PDB file of C-alpha atoms in Angstrom:
ATOM      1  CA  UNK X  87      86.746  85.248 100.716  1.00  0.00           C
ATOM      2  CA  UNK X  88      89.082  87.885 102.177  1.00  0.00           C
ATOM      3  CA  UNK X  89      90.428  86.029 105.651  1.00  0.00           C
ATOM      4  CA  UNK X  90      89.332  87.669 108.719  1.00  0.00           C
ATOM      5  CA  UNK X  91      92.532  87.903 110.565  1.00  0.00           C
ATOM      6  CA  UNK X  92      93.360  89.220 114.067  1.00  0.00           C
ATOM      7  CA  UNK X  93      95.300  92.637 114.890  1.00  0.00           C
ATOM      8  CA  UNK X  94      98.762  92.248 113.614  1.00  0.00           C
ATOM      9  CA  UNK X  95     101.523  91.399 114.241  1.00  0.00           C
ATOM     10  CA  UNK X  96     100.950  87.862 112.633  1.00  0.00           C
ATOM     11  CA  UNK X  97     102.535  85.847 109.940  1.00  0.00           C
ATOM     12  CA  UNK X  98     101.643  85.382 106.075  1.00  0.00           C
ATOM     13  CA  UNK X  99     102.831  82.570 103.986  1.00  0.00           C
ATOM     14  CA  UNK X 100     102.762  83.642 100.049  1.00  0.00           C
ATOM     15  CA  UNK X 101     102.855  80.752  97.925  1.00  0.00           C
ATOM     16  CA  UNK X 102     103.033  81.641  94.106  1.00  0.00           C
ATOM     17  CA  UNK X 103     102.912  79.006  91.742  1.00  0.00           C
ATOM     18  CA  UNK X 104     102.808  77.964  87.789  1.00  0.00           C
ATOM     19  CA  UNK X 105     100.882  74.747  87.169  1.00  0.00           C
ATOM     20  CA  UNK X 106     101.883  71.937  84.603  1.00  0.00           C
ATOM     21  CA  UNK X 107      99.396  70.654  82.392  1.00  0.00           C
ATOM     22  CA  UNK X 108      99.210  67.498  84.757  1.00  0.00           C
ATOM     23  CA  UNK X 109      95.905  66.994  86.623  1.00  0.00           C
ATOM     24  CA  UNK X 110      96.431  63.884  88.601  1.00  0.00           C
ATOM     25  CA  UNK X 111      94.125  64.836  91.191  1.00  0.00           C
ATOM     26  CA  UNK X 112      95.491  68.171  91.903  1.00  0.00           C
ATOM     27  CA  UNK X 113      92.202  69.923  92.340  1.00  0.00           C
ATOM     28  CA  UNK X 114      91.375  67.483  95.344  1.00  0.00           C
ATOM     29  CA  UNK X 115      94.726  67.725  96.759  1.00  0.00           C
ATOM     30  CA  UNK X 116      94.779  71.369  96.878  1.00  0.00           C
ATOM     31  CA  UNK X 117      91.317  71.407  98.448  1.00  0.00           C
ATOM     32  CA  UNK X 118      92.475  68.618 100.863  1.00  0.00           C
ATOM     33  CA  UNK X 119      95.504  70.872 101.985  1.00  0.00           C
ATOM     34  CA  UNK X 120      93.335  73.814 102.377  1.00  0.00           C
ATOM     35  CA  UNK X 121      90.965  71.937 104.888  1.00  0.00           C
ATOM     36  CA  UNK X 122      93.825  70.336 106.547  1.00  0.00           C
ATOM     37  CA  UNK X 123      95.726  73.853 107.315  1.00  0.00           C
ATOM     38  CA  UNK X 124      92.312  75.041 108.601  1.00  0.00           C
ATOM     39  CA  UNK X 125      92.630  72.231 111.299  1.00  0.00           C
ATOM     40  CA  UNK X 126      96.240  73.225 112.299  1.00  0.00           C
ATOM     41  CA  UNK X 127      97.270  74.948 115.520  1.00  0.00           C
ATOM     42  CA  UNK X 128      97.991  78.735 114.888  1.00  0.00           C
ATOM     43  CA  UNK X 129      96.077  78.799 111.259  1.00  0.00           C
ATOM     44  CA  UNK X 130      94.453  82.151 110.958  1.00  0.00           C
ATOM     45  CA  UNK X 131      92.993  82.158 107.572  1.00  0.00           C
ATOM     46  CA  UNK X 132      93.638  81.536 103.834  1.00  0.00           C
ATOM     47  CA  UNK X 133      92.972  83.551 100.544  1.00  0.00           C
ATOM     48  CA  UNK X 134      93.480  82.003  97.090  1.00  0.00           C
ATOM     49  CA  UNK X 135      93.145  82.889  93.111  1.00  0.00           C
ATOM     50  CA  UNK X 136      94.382  81.403  90.146  1.00  0.00           C
ATOM     51  CA  UNK X 137      94.369  82.727  86.602  1.00  0.00           C
ATOM     52  CA  UNK X 138      97.411  81.106  85.087  1.00  0.00           C
ATOM     53  CA  UNK X 139      99.610  82.348  88.056  1.00  0.00           C
ATOM     54  CA  UNK X 140      98.361  81.013  91.410  1.00  0.00           C
ATOM     55  CA  UNK X 141      98.553  82.896  94.777  1.00  0.00           C
ATOM     56  CA  UNK X 142      97.703  81.609  97.767  1.00  0.00           C
ATOM     57  CA  UNK X 143      98.194  83.303 101.102  1.00  0.00           C
ATOM     58  CA  UNK X 144      97.723  81.580 104.331  1.00  0.00           C
ATOM     59  CA  UNK X 145      98.156  83.292 107.560  1.00  0.00           C
ATOM     60  CA  UNK X 146      99.480  81.999 110.973  1.00  0.00           C
ATOM     61  CA  UNK X 147     100.185  83.243 114.541  1.00  0.00           C
ATOM     62  CA  UNK X 148     103.833  82.124 114.464  1.00  0.00           C
ATOM     63  CA  UNK X 149     106.752  80.937 112.836  1.00  0.00           C
ATOM     64  CA  UNK X 150     106.250  77.575 114.905  1.00  0.00           C
ATOM     65  CA  UNK X 151     102.902  77.291 113.427  1.00  0.00           C
ATOM     66  CA  UNK X 152     104.281  77.595 109.879  1.00  0.00           C
ATOM     67  CA  UNK X 153     107.145  75.083 110.454  1.00  0.00           C
ATOM     68  CA  UNK X 154     104.795  72.586 111.982  1.00  0.00           C
ATOM     69  CA  UNK X 155     102.333  72.886 108.998  1.00  0.00           C
ATOM     70  CA  UNK X 156     105.298  72.615 106.583  1.00  0.00           C
ATOM     71  CA  UNK X 157     106.514  69.174 108.582  1.00  0.00           C
ATOM     72  CA  UNK X 158     102.986  67.678 108.381  1.00  0.00           C
ATOM     73  CA  UNK X 159     103.314  64.287 107.309  1.00  0.00           C
ATOM     74  CA  UNK X 160      99.982  64.768 104.658  1.00  0.00           C
ATOM     75  CA  UNK X 161     101.460  67.923 103.589  1.00  0.00           C
ATOM     76  CA  UNK X 162     104.860  66.594 102.866  1.00  0.00           C
ATOM     77  CA  UNK X 163     103.272  64.164 100.559  1.00  0.00           C
ATOM     78  CA  UNK X 164     101.439  67.061  98.622  1.00  0.00           C
ATOM     79  CA  UNK X 165     104.739  69.148  98.573  1.00  0.00           C
ATOM     80  CA  UNK X 166     106.400  66.233  97.118  1.00  0.00           C
ATOM     81  CA  UNK X 167     103.695  65.679  94.415  1.00  0.00           C
ATOM     82  CA  UNK X 168     103.733  69.327  93.680  1.00  0.00           C
ATOM     83  CA  UNK X 169     107.510  69.490  92.903  1.00  0.00           C
ATOM     84  CA  UNK X 170     107.212  66.130  90.780  1.00  0.00           C
ATOM     85  CA  UNK X 171     104.035  66.594  88.955  1.00  0.00           C
ATOM     86  CA  UNK X 172     101.880  69.891  89.415  1.00  0.00           C
ATOM     87  CA  UNK X 173     104.481  72.832  89.530  1.00  0.00           C
ATOM     88  CA  UNK X 174     106.501  73.999  86.937  1.00  0.00           C
ATOM     89  CA  UNK X 175     108.013  76.732  89.539  1.00  0.00           C
ATOM     90  CA  UNK X 176     106.852  78.200  92.566  1.00  0.00           C
ATOM     91  CA  UNK X 177     107.926  80.612  95.420  1.00  0.00           C
ATOM     92  CA  UNK X 178     107.214  80.700  99.016  1.00  0.00           C
ATOM     93  CA  UNK X 179     107.526  83.797 101.023  1.00  0.00           C
ATOM     94  CA  UNK X 180     107.418  83.999 104.845  1.00  0.00           C
ATOM     95  CA  UNK X 181     106.523  87.442 105.874  1.00  0.00           C
ATOM     96  CA  UNK X 182     105.499  89.277 109.117  1.00  0.00           C
ATOM     97  CA  UNK X 183     102.569  91.292 108.775  1.00  0.00           C
ATOM     98  CA  UNK X 184     103.118  94.602 110.539  1.00  0.00           C
ATOM     99  CA  UNK X 185     100.029  96.411 109.634  1.00  0.00           C
ATOM    100  CA  UNK X 186      96.773  96.136 107.976  1.00  0.00           C
ATOM    101  CA  UNK X 187      93.564  98.022 106.958  1.00  0.00           C
ATOM    102  CA  UNK X 188      90.773  97.601 104.864  1.00  0.00           C
ATOM    103  CA  UNK X 189      87.214  98.381 103.837  1.00  0.00           C
ATOM    104  CA  UNK X 190      83.845  96.730 103.173  1.00  0.00           C
ATOM    105  CA  UNK X 191      82.350  93.455 104.943  1.00  0.00           C
ATOM    106  CA  UNK X 192      85.286  91.153 105.556  1.00  0.00           C
TER     107      UNK X 192
ATOM    108  CA  UNK I 202     104.567  85.606  86.232  1.00  0.00           C
ATOM    109  CA  UNK I 203     106.406  84.692  89.580  1.00  0.00           C
ATOM    110  CA  UNK I 204     108.194  88.078  90.661  1.00  0.00           C
ATOM    111  CA  UNK I 205     111.939  87.713  90.916  1.00  0.00           C
ATOM    112  CA  UNK I 206     112.651  89.307  94.026  1.00  0.00           C
ATOM    113  CA  UNK I 207     116.114  90.037  95.750  1.00  0.00           C
ATOM    114  CA  UNK I 208     117.221  88.021  98.797  1.00  0.00           C
ATOM    115  CA  UNK I 209     115.216  88.904 101.972  1.00  0.00           C
ATOM    116  CA  UNK I 210     114.469  91.206 103.814  1.00  0.00           C
ATOM    117  CA  UNK I 211     112.061  93.210 101.693  1.00  0.00           C
ATOM    118  CA  UNK I 212     108.669  94.141 102.002  1.00  0.00           C
ATOM    119  CA  UNK I 213     105.286  92.861 100.490  1.00  0.00           C
ATOM    120  CA  UNK I 214     102.010  94.459 100.117  1.00  0.00           C
ATOM    121  CA  UNK I 215      99.280  91.886  99.945  1.00  0.00           C
ATOM    122  CA  UNK I 216      95.953  93.410  98.489  1.00  0.00           C
ATOM    123  CA  UNK I 217      93.331  91.302  98.418  1.00  0.00           C
ATOM    124  CA  UNK I 218      89.654  92.558  97.147  1.00  0.00           C
ATOM    125  CA  UNK I 219      86.189  91.627  95.901  1.00  0.00           C
ATOM    126  CA  UNK I 220      84.928  93.380  93.021  1.00  0.00           C
ATOM    127  CA  UNK I 221      81.493  95.008  92.512  1.00  0.00           C
ATOM    128  CA  UNK I 222      79.713  94.564  89.082  1.00  0.00           C
ATOM    129  CA  UNK I 223      80.778  97.948  87.889  1.00  0.00           C
ATOM    130  CA  UNK I 224      83.393  98.237  84.904  1.00  0.00           C
ATOM    131  CA  UNK I 225      84.001 101.762  84.335  1.00  0.00           C
ATOM    132  CA  UNK I 226      87.498 101.590  83.430  1.00  0.00           C
ATOM    133  CA  UNK I 227      88.589  99.393  85.973  1.00  0.00           C
ATOM    134  CA  UNK I 228      90.702  97.109  83.738  1.00  0.00           C
ATOM    135  CA  UNK I 229      92.441  99.870  82.327  1.00  0.00           C
ATOM    136  CA  UNK I 230      93.169 101.416  85.647  1.00  0.00           C
ATOM    137  CA  UNK I 231      94.400  98.345  87.015  1.00  0.00           C
ATOM    138  CA  UNK I 232      96.874  97.899  84.213  1.00  0.00           C
ATOM    139  CA  UNK I 233      97.809 101.475  84.620  1.00  0.00           C
ATOM    140  CA  UNK I 234      98.430 101.312  88.342  1.00  0.00           C
ATOM    141  CA  UNK I 235     100.866  98.093  87.683  1.00  0.00           C
ATOM    142  CA  UNK I 236     102.635 100.336  84.879  1.00  0.00           C
ATOM    143  CA  UNK I 237     103.077 103.233  87.174  1.00  0.00           C
ATOM    144  CA  UNK I 238     104.240 101.169  90.155  1.00  0.00           C
ATOM    145  CA  UNK I 239     107.042  99.495  88.290  1.00  0.00           C
ATOM    146  CA  UNK I 240     108.546 103.118  87.719  1.00  0.00           C
ATOM    147  CA  UNK I 241     108.443 103.791  91.462  1.00  0.00           C
ATOM    148  CA  UNK I 242     111.720 104.016  93.283  1.00  0.00           C
ATOM    149  CA  UNK I 243     111.917 100.892  95.637  1.00  0.00           C
ATOM    150  CA  UNK I 244     109.652  98.837  93.283  1.00  0.00           C
ATOM    151  CA  UNK I 245     110.870  95.088  93.423  1.00  0.00           C
ATOM    152  CA  UNK I 246     107.862  93.152  91.732  1.00  0.00           C
ATOM    153  CA  UNK I 247     104.245  92.193  91.382  1.00  0.00           C
ATOM    154  CA  UNK I 248     102.014  89.130  91.049  1.00  0.00           C
ATOM    155  CA  UNK I 249      98.402  89.271  90.528  1.00  0.00           C
ATOM    156  CA  UNK I 250      95.691  86.715  89.994  1.00  0.00           C
ATOM    157  CA  UNK I 251      91.764  86.993  90.294  1.00  0.00           C
ATOM    158  CA  UNK I 252      88.987  84.310  90.113  1.00  0.00           C
ATOM    159  CA  UNK I 253      86.342  85.789  92.050  1.00  0.00           C
ATOM    160  CA  UNK I 254      88.703  86.856  94.705  1.00  0.00           C
ATOM    161  CA  UNK I 255      91.551  89.059  93.541  1.00  0.00           C
ATOM    162  CA  UNK I 256      94.946  88.826  94.966  1.00  0.00           C
ATOM    163  CA  UNK I 257      97.832  91.480  94.282  1.00  0.00           C
ATOM    164  CA  UNK I 258     101.059  91.267  95.817  1.00  0.00           C
ATOM    165  CA  UNK I 259     103.715  93.906  95.344  1.00  0.00           C
ATOM    166  CA  UNK I 260     107.194  93.842  96.676  1.00  0.00           C
ATOM    167  CA  UNK I 261     109.205  96.731  97.852  1.00  0.00           C
ATOM    168  CA  UNK I 262     112.500  97.663  99.145  1.00  0.00           C
ATOM    169  CA  UNK I 263     111.275  99.799 102.303  1.00  0.00           C
ATOM    170  CA  UNK I 264     108.374 101.117 104.139  1.00  0.00           C
ATOM    171  CA  UNK I 265     109.266 104.405 102.746  1.00  0.00           C
ATOM    172  CA  UNK I 266     108.819 103.159  99.363  1.00  0.00           C
ATOM    173  CA  UNK I 267     105.390 101.891  99.910  1.00  0.00           C
ATOM    174  CA  UNK I 268     104.499 105.284 101.575  1.00  0.00           C
ATOM    175  CA  UNK I 269     105.725 107.074  98.680  1.00  0.00           C
ATOM    176  CA  UNK I 270     103.656 104.969  96.247  1.00  0.00           C
ATOM    177  CA  UNK I 271     100.463 104.973  98.544  1.00  0.00           C
ATOM    178  CA  UNK I 272     100.532 108.788  98.302  1.00  0.00           C
ATOM    179  CA  UNK I 273     101.342 109.190  94.516  1.00  0.00           C
ATOM    180  CA  UNK I 274      98.685 111.711  93.132  1.00  0.00           C
ATOM    181  CA  UNK I 275      97.607 109.192  90.393  1.00  0.00           C
ATOM    182  CA  UNK I 276      97.593 106.443  92.755  1.00  0.00           C
ATOM    183  CA  UNK I 277      95.163 108.446  95.276  1.00  0.00           C
ATOM    184  CA  UNK I 278      92.694 108.903  92.501  1.00  0.00           C
ATOM    185  CA  UNK I 279      92.578 105.188  91.841  1.00  0.00           C
ATOM    186  CA  UNK I 280      92.284 103.941  95.404  1.00  0.00           C
ATOM    187  CA  UNK I 281      89.453 106.720  95.551  1.00  0.00           C
ATOM    188  CA  UNK I 282      87.720 105.428  92.703  1.00  0.00           C
ATOM    189  CA  UNK I 283      88.316 101.854  94.001  1.00  0.00           C
ATOM    190  CA  UNK I 284      86.407 102.507  97.185  1.00  0.00           C
ATOM    191  CA  UNK I 285      83.772 104.407  95.462  1.00  0.00           C
ATOM    192  CA  UNK I 286      82.929 102.158  92.421  1.00  0.00           C
ATOM    193  CA  UNK I 287      85.207  99.011  92.008  1.00  0.00           C
ATOM    194  CA  UNK I 288      85.470  97.002  95.389  1.00  0.00           C
ATOM    195  CA  UNK I 289      82.897  96.006  97.788  1.00  0.00           C
ATOM    196  CA  UNK I 290      85.534  94.965  99.999  1.00  0.00           C
ATOM    197  CA  UNK I 291      89.410  94.913 100.172  1.00  0.00           C
ATOM    198  CA  UNK I 292      92.060  94.238 102.760  1.00  0.00           C
ATOM    199  CA  UNK I 293      95.525  95.687 102.720  1.00  0.00           C
ATOM    200  CA  UNK I 294      98.331  93.978 104.516  1.00  0.00           C
ATOM    201  CA  UNK I 295     102.124  95.401 104.778  1.00  0.00           C
ATOM    202  CA  UNK I 296     104.506  92.395 105.602  1.00  0.00           C
ATOM    203  CA  UNK I 297     108.242  92.131 106.176  1.00  0.00           C
ATOM    204  CA  UNK I 298     109.413  89.450 103.838  1.00  0.00           C
ATOM    205  CA  UNK I 299     111.961  87.241 106.232  1.00  0.00           C
ATOM    206  CA  UNK I 300     112.582  84.131 104.267  1.00  0.00           C
ATOM    207  CA  UNK I 301     111.793  82.779 100.781  1.00  0.00           C
ATOM    208  CA  UNK I 302     112.545  79.735  98.697  1.00  0.00           C
ATOM    209  CA  UNK I 303     111.391  78.343  95.283  1.00  0.00           C
ATOM    210  CA  UNK I 304     111.714  75.691  92.890  1.00  0.00           C
ATOM    211  CA  UNK I 305     111.660  76.258  88.844  1.00  0.00           C
ATOM    212  CA  UNK I 306     112.776  79.038  86.470  1.00  0.00           C
ATOM    213  CA  UNK I 307     111.656  82.413  88.120  1.00  0.00           C
TER     214      UNK I 307
END
């Protein structure tokens, strides 16, 4: 689904990743992290796709909300397992959305 | 591939889309647009994935570079066909990347 975000400005966290061959509960953890993110203060939406390269973009009301999510205890465990088991490489970019426009039902 | 971008600040264009069932040269056009974007002044990199939802993030040195690419004649034709034939919905977000960090070979 295309995330239905408010009028800018707001923040985007662009998380791009390449997976290892290790499963070890990756799918369940990814789903759990998205469900948990949705419960956080300042969460605005998320979009995700993978075909080889994975791209997950989450939207947030402020840098404080992003910092709190990054430091969430359960998320810290997932981040650690990500580095150790699930990802060969990733990049996280934190960006201020200044403008948006679209077309069709969102 | 994870894009190898310079140290922030730089810009990201996050393009999220849902496709129609119409093919009509979509794959060729998508590849052509990525090849053409790579030739533009200020282009820094691109990442793309689709599994149902499509997410393409392109990176640019400035808003001026983004505006010039949006107004490129061949890109305008692709945008028009996108609205008319290929997408049921899309959202474009223009964002200033303030910070990034990563792990692994990029």
